[in-house]
Amino acid sequence: GAGVSQSPSNKVTEKGKDVELRCDPISGHTALYWYRQSLGQGLEFLIYFQGNSAPDKSGLPSDRFSAERTGGSVSTLTIQRTQQEDSAVYLCASSAGTGQIGTTEAFFGQGTRLTVV
Amino acid sequence: RKEVEQDPGPFNVPEGATVAFNCTYSNSASQSFFWYRQDCRKEPKLLMSVYSSGNEDGRFTAQLNRASQYISLLIRDSKLSDSATYLCVVNPRYNFNKFYFGSGTKLNVKP
């Protein structure tokens, strides 16, 4: 499969536990994004990686959230001490970052549905 | 102020109707514009890019008005299968890899 892959597709966790969400972007895509979408809401930007540059973490809602991207490819979003308000679908996207106007499409994975009970 | 704002709807229209959505953006330095479609419980997918001169793809027409900082999407001859949430997306000129998503406009096409 050549698309963005996320795992797990569903995760149920107890309040206070840590969770890790994984994203495999499209091979060769330099830009990787994490978004969060609560039920019936729009996409909330979390963090953005571009090549070897320092990530843009401006969307992370608290210091319980962190993300890394190893080797410019796979990314892991970690949520520590989960709270019920963290329940949402976490979407990962990647783009080629060619810089060509009007052609930089973002491709999304199918998301991880996180439920904190 | 949000980077991108959309009317959340829902827009409830009969099959065959023409419907239009607008989206406003706050950063005049925005460079690239897109409409994404998101079906219920699915990931967003690119519907069409929006070019300065406006562009059309079948029943879908996208327009950009830089002076007023808004983009629009027109859907003609609505089909039941057009029911979805339509997300407006902009790229700022200072970072062509950063995407700002609107919260989406929900469209329900009824028989």
PDB file of N, CA, C and O in Angstrom, chain A residues 3-12 19-25 34 74-78 89-92 108-114:
ATOM      1  N   GLY A   3      -0.316   4.350   0.608  1.00  0.00           N
ATOM      2  CA  GLY A   3      -0.931   5.445   1.345  1.00  0.00           C
ATOM      3  C   GLY A   3      -0.325   5.645   2.712  1.00  0.00           C
ATOM      4  O   GLY A   3       0.632   4.968   3.110  1.00  0.00           O
ATOM      5  N   VAL A   4      -0.883   6.612   3.448  1.00  0.00           N
ATOM      6  CA  VAL A   4      -0.476   6.866   4.821  1.00  0.00           C
ATOM      7  C   VAL A   4      -1.120   5.799   5.708  1.00  0.00           C
ATOM      8  O   VAL A   4      -2.319   5.556   5.610  1.00  0.00           O
ATOM      9  N   SER A   5      -0.319   5.188   6.546  1.00  0.00           N
ATOM     10  CA  SER A   5      -0.813   4.113   7.391  1.00  0.00           C
ATOM     11  C   SER A   5      -0.732   4.519   8.856  1.00  0.00           C
ATOM     12  O   SER A   5       0.307   5.025   9.307  1.00  0.00           O
ATOM     13  N   GLN A   6      -1.809   4.297   9.595  1.00  0.00           N
ATOM     14  CA  GLN A   6      -1.817   4.622  11.011  1.00  0.00           C
ATOM     15  C   GLN A   6      -2.189   3.380  11.820  1.00  0.00           C
ATOM     16  O   GLN A   6      -3.000   2.569  11.384  1.00  0.00           O
ATOM     17  N   SER A   7      -1.579   3.305  13.000  1.00  0.00           N
ATOM     18  CA  SER A   7      -1.928   2.198  13.877  1.00  0.00           C
ATOM     19  C   SER A   7      -1.849   2.638  15.330  1.00  0.00           C
ATOM     20  O   SER A   7      -1.048   3.524  15.670  1.00  0.00           O
ATOM     21  N   PRO A   8      -2.677   2.052  16.220  1.00  0.00           N
ATOM     22  CA  PRO A   8      -3.788   1.170  15.869  1.00  0.00           C
ATOM     23  C   PRO A   8      -4.936   1.961  15.250  1.00  0.00           C
ATOM     24  O   PRO A   8      -4.938   3.187  15.306  1.00  0.00           O
ATOM     25  N   SER A   9      -5.902   1.279  14.692  1.00  0.00           N
ATOM     26  CA  SER A   9      -7.057   1.986  14.133  1.00  0.00           C
ATOM     27  C   SER A   9      -8.010   2.419  15.247  1.00  0.00           C
ATOM     28  O   SER A   9      -8.678   3.450  15.137  1.00  0.00           O
ATOM     29  N   ASN A  10      -8.045   1.630  16.306  1.00  0.00           N
ATOM     30  CA  ASN A  10      -8.860   1.954  17.474  1.00  0.00           C
ATOM     31  C   ASN A  10      -8.054   1.682  18.734  1.00  0.00           C
ATOM     32  O   ASN A  10      -7.306   0.696  18.793  1.00  0.00           O
ATOM     33  N   LYS A  11      -8.217   2.540  19.720  1.00  0.00           N
ATOM     34  CA  LYS A  11      -7.527   2.334  20.987  1.00  0.00           C
ATOM     35  C   LYS A  11      -8.443   2.781  22.120  1.00  0.00           C
ATOM     36  O   LYS A  11      -8.901   3.926  22.140  1.00  0.00           O
ATOM     37  N   VAL A  12      -8.691   1.859  23.040  1.00  0.00           N
ATOM     38  CA  VAL A  12      -9.425   2.202  24.250  1.00  0.00           C
ATOM     39  C   VAL A  12      -8.447   2.118  25.402  1.00  0.00           C
ATOM     40  O   VAL A  12      -7.755   1.105  25.554  1.00  0.00           O
ATOM     41  N   VAL A  19      -0.453   6.525  25.984  1.00  0.00           N
ATOM     42  CA  VAL A  19      -0.713   5.843  24.719  1.00  0.00           C
ATOM     43  C   VAL A  19       0.267   6.350  23.658  1.00  0.00           C
ATOM     44  O   VAL A  19       0.742   7.491  23.723  1.00  0.00           O
ATOM     45  N   GLU A  20       0.555   5.465  22.714  1.00  0.00           N
ATOM     46  CA  GLU A  20       1.391   5.829  21.575  1.00  0.00           C
ATOM     47  C   GLU A  20       0.634   5.533  20.299  1.00  0.00           C
ATOM     48  O   GLU A  20       0.114   4.435  20.114  1.00  0.00           O
ATOM     49  N   LEU A  21       0.604   6.508  19.418  1.00  0.00           N
ATOM     50  CA  LEU A  21      -0.051   6.354  18.128  1.00  0.00           C
ATOM     51  C   LEU A  21       1.016   6.463  17.046  1.00  0.00           C
ATOM     52  O   LEU A  21       1.880   7.332  17.107  1.00  0.00           O
ATOM     53  N   ARG A  22       0.895   5.599  16.047  1.00  0.00           N
ATOM     54  CA  ARG A  22       1.954   5.521  15.040  1.00  0.00           C
ATOM     55  C   ARG A  22       1.447   5.951  13.666  1.00  0.00           C
ATOM     56  O   ARG A  22       0.284   5.699  13.321  1.00  0.00           O
ATOM     57  N   CYS A  23       2.346   6.578  12.914  1.00  0.00           N
ATOM     58  CA  CYS A  23       2.022   7.002  11.559  1.00  0.00           C
ATOM     59  C   CYS A  23       3.175   6.661  10.624  1.00  0.00           C
ATOM     60  O   CYS A  23       4.323   7.051  10.872  1.00  0.00           O
ATOM     61  N   ASP A  24       2.848   5.950   9.554  1.00  0.00           N
ATOM     62  CA  ASP A  24       3.805   5.680   8.474  1.00  0.00           C
ATOM     63  C   ASP A  24       3.408   6.537   7.287  1.00  0.00           C
ATOM     64  O   ASP A  24       2.402   6.239   6.630  1.00  0.00           O
ATOM     65  N   PRO A  25       4.170   7.566   6.974  1.00  0.00           N
ATOM     66  CA  PRO A  25       3.772   8.448   5.860  1.00  0.00           C
ATOM     67  C   PRO A  25       4.069   7.789   4.520  1.00  0.00           C
ATOM     68  O   PRO A  25       4.690   6.727   4.450  1.00  0.00           O
ATOM     69  N   TRP A  34       0.172  15.952  12.306  1.00  0.00           N
ATOM     70  CA  TRP A  34      -0.809  15.307  13.169  1.00  0.00           C
ATOM     71  C   TRP A  34      -1.939  16.312  13.423  1.00  0.00           C
ATOM     72  O   TRP A  34      -1.682  17.488  13.744  1.00  0.00           O
ATOM     73  N   VAL A  74       8.786   7.468   9.904  1.00  0.00           N
ATOM     74  CA  VAL A  74       7.730   7.101  10.846  1.00  0.00           C
ATOM     75  C   VAL A  74       7.636   8.120  11.979  1.00  0.00           C
ATOM     76  O   VAL A  74       8.655   8.623  12.473  1.00  0.00           O
ATOM     77  N   SER A  75       6.402   8.402  12.387  1.00  0.00           N
ATOM     78  CA  SER A  75       6.186   9.320  13.501  1.00  0.00           C
ATOM     79  C   SER A  75       5.346   8.645  14.571  1.00  0.00           C
ATOM     80  O   SER A  75       4.483   7.818  14.274  1.00  0.00           O
ATOM     81  N   THR A  76       5.636   9.015  15.813  1.00  0.00           N
ATOM     82  CA  THR A  76       4.861   8.527  16.947  1.00  0.00           C
ATOM     83  C   THR A  76       4.339   9.716  17.739  1.00  0.00           C
ATOM     84  O   THR A  76       5.111  10.614  18.089  1.00  0.00           O
ATOM     85  N   LEU A  77       3.047   9.712  17.996  1.00  0.00           N
ATOM     86  CA  LEU A  77       2.429  10.718  18.865  1.00  0.00           C
ATOM     87  C   LEU A  77       2.168  10.046  20.206  1.00  0.00           C
ATOM     88  O   LEU A  77       1.532   8.988  20.256  1.00  0.00           O
ATOM     89  N   THR A  78       2.676  10.638  21.260  1.00  0.00           N
ATOM     90  CA  THR A  78       2.527  10.078  22.601  1.00  0.00           C
ATOM     91  C   THR A  78       1.672  11.001  23.451  1.00  0.00           C
ATOM     92  O   THR A  78       1.897  12.218  23.471  1.00  0.00           O
ATOM     93  N   VAL A  89     -10.461  11.368  17.237  1.00  0.00           N
ATOM     94  CA  VAL A  89      -9.752  10.669  16.163  1.00  0.00           C
ATOM     95  C   VAL A  89      -8.480  11.457  15.871  1.00  0.00           C
ATOM     96  O   VAL A  89      -8.521  12.669  15.655  1.00  0.00           O
ATOM     97  N   TYR A  90      -7.371  10.751  15.893  1.00  0.00           N
ATOM     98  CA  TYR A  90      -6.074  11.383  15.631  1.00  0.00           C
ATOM     99  C   TYR A  90      -5.664  11.028  14.200  1.00  0.00           C
ATOM    100  O   TYR A  90      -5.484   9.862  13.862  1.00  0.00           O
ATOM    101  N   LEU A  91      -5.557  12.059  13.382  1.00  0.00           N
ATOM    102  CA  LEU A  91      -5.272  11.886  11.961  1.00  0.00           C
ATOM    103  C   LEU A  91      -3.850  12.316  11.657  1.00  0.00           C
ATOM    104  O   LEU A  91      -3.391  13.355  12.111  1.00  0.00           O
ATOM    105  N   CYS A  92      -3.196  11.517  10.871  1.00  0.00           N
ATOM    106  CA  CYS A  92      -1.852  11.833  10.395  1.00  0.00           C
ATOM    107  C   CYS A  92      -1.943  12.095   8.889  1.00  0.00           C
ATOM    108  O   CYS A  92      -2.735  11.451   8.187  1.00  0.00           O
ATOM    109  N   PHE A 108      -4.093  11.825   3.853  1.00  0.00           N
ATOM    110  CA  PHE A 108      -4.395  11.441   5.225  1.00  0.00           C
ATOM    111  C   PHE A 108      -4.436   9.930   5.403  1.00  0.00           C
ATOM    112  O   PHE A 108      -4.844   9.195   4.495  1.00  0.00           O
ATOM    113  N   GLY A 109      -4.035   9.493   6.581  1.00  0.00           N
ATOM    114  CA  GLY A 109      -4.305   8.140   7.000  1.00  0.00           C
ATOM    115  C   GLY A 109      -5.745   8.045   7.485  1.00  0.00           C
ATOM    116  O   GLY A 109      -6.451   9.063   7.566  1.00  0.00           O
ATOM    117  N   GLN A 110      -6.168   6.840   7.821  1.00  0.00           N
ATOM    118  CA  GLN A 110      -7.556   6.637   8.234  1.00  0.00           C
ATOM    119  C   GLN A 110      -7.790   6.973   9.697  1.00  0.00           C
ATOM    120  O   GLN A 110      -8.919   6.937  10.166  1.00  0.00           O
ATOM    121  N   GLY A 111      -6.723   7.307  10.390  1.00  0.00           N
ATOM    122  CA  GLY A 111      -6.881   7.799  11.749  1.00  0.00           C
ATOM    123  C   GLY A 111      -6.850   6.717  12.803  1.00  0.00           C
ATOM    124  O   GLY A 111      -7.044   5.528  12.530  1.00  0.00           O
ATOM    125  N   THR A 112      -6.572   7.150  14.010  1.00  0.00           N
ATOM    126  CA  THR A 112      -6.690   6.300  15.195  1.00  0.00           C
ATOM    127  C   THR A 112      -7.792   6.881  16.062  1.00  0.00           C
ATOM    128  O   THR A 112      -7.716   8.053  16.463  1.00  0.00           O
ATOM    129  N   ARG A 113      -8.793   6.060  16.328  1.00  0.00           N
ATOM    130  CA  ARG A 113      -9.898   6.511  17.192  1.00  0.00           C
ATOM    131  C   ARG A 113      -9.529   6.177  18.632  1.00  0.00           C
ATOM    132  O   ARG A 113      -9.450   5.012  19.000  1.00  0.00           O
ATOM    133  N   LEU A 114      -9.268   7.206  19.411  1.00  0.00           N
ATOM    134  CA  LEU A 114      -8.857   7.018  20.797  1.00  0.00           C
ATOM    135  C   LEU A 114     -10.035   7.281  21.717  1.00  0.00           C
ATOM    136  O   LEU A 114     -10.680   8.330  21.639  1.00  0.00           O
TER     137      LEU A 114
END
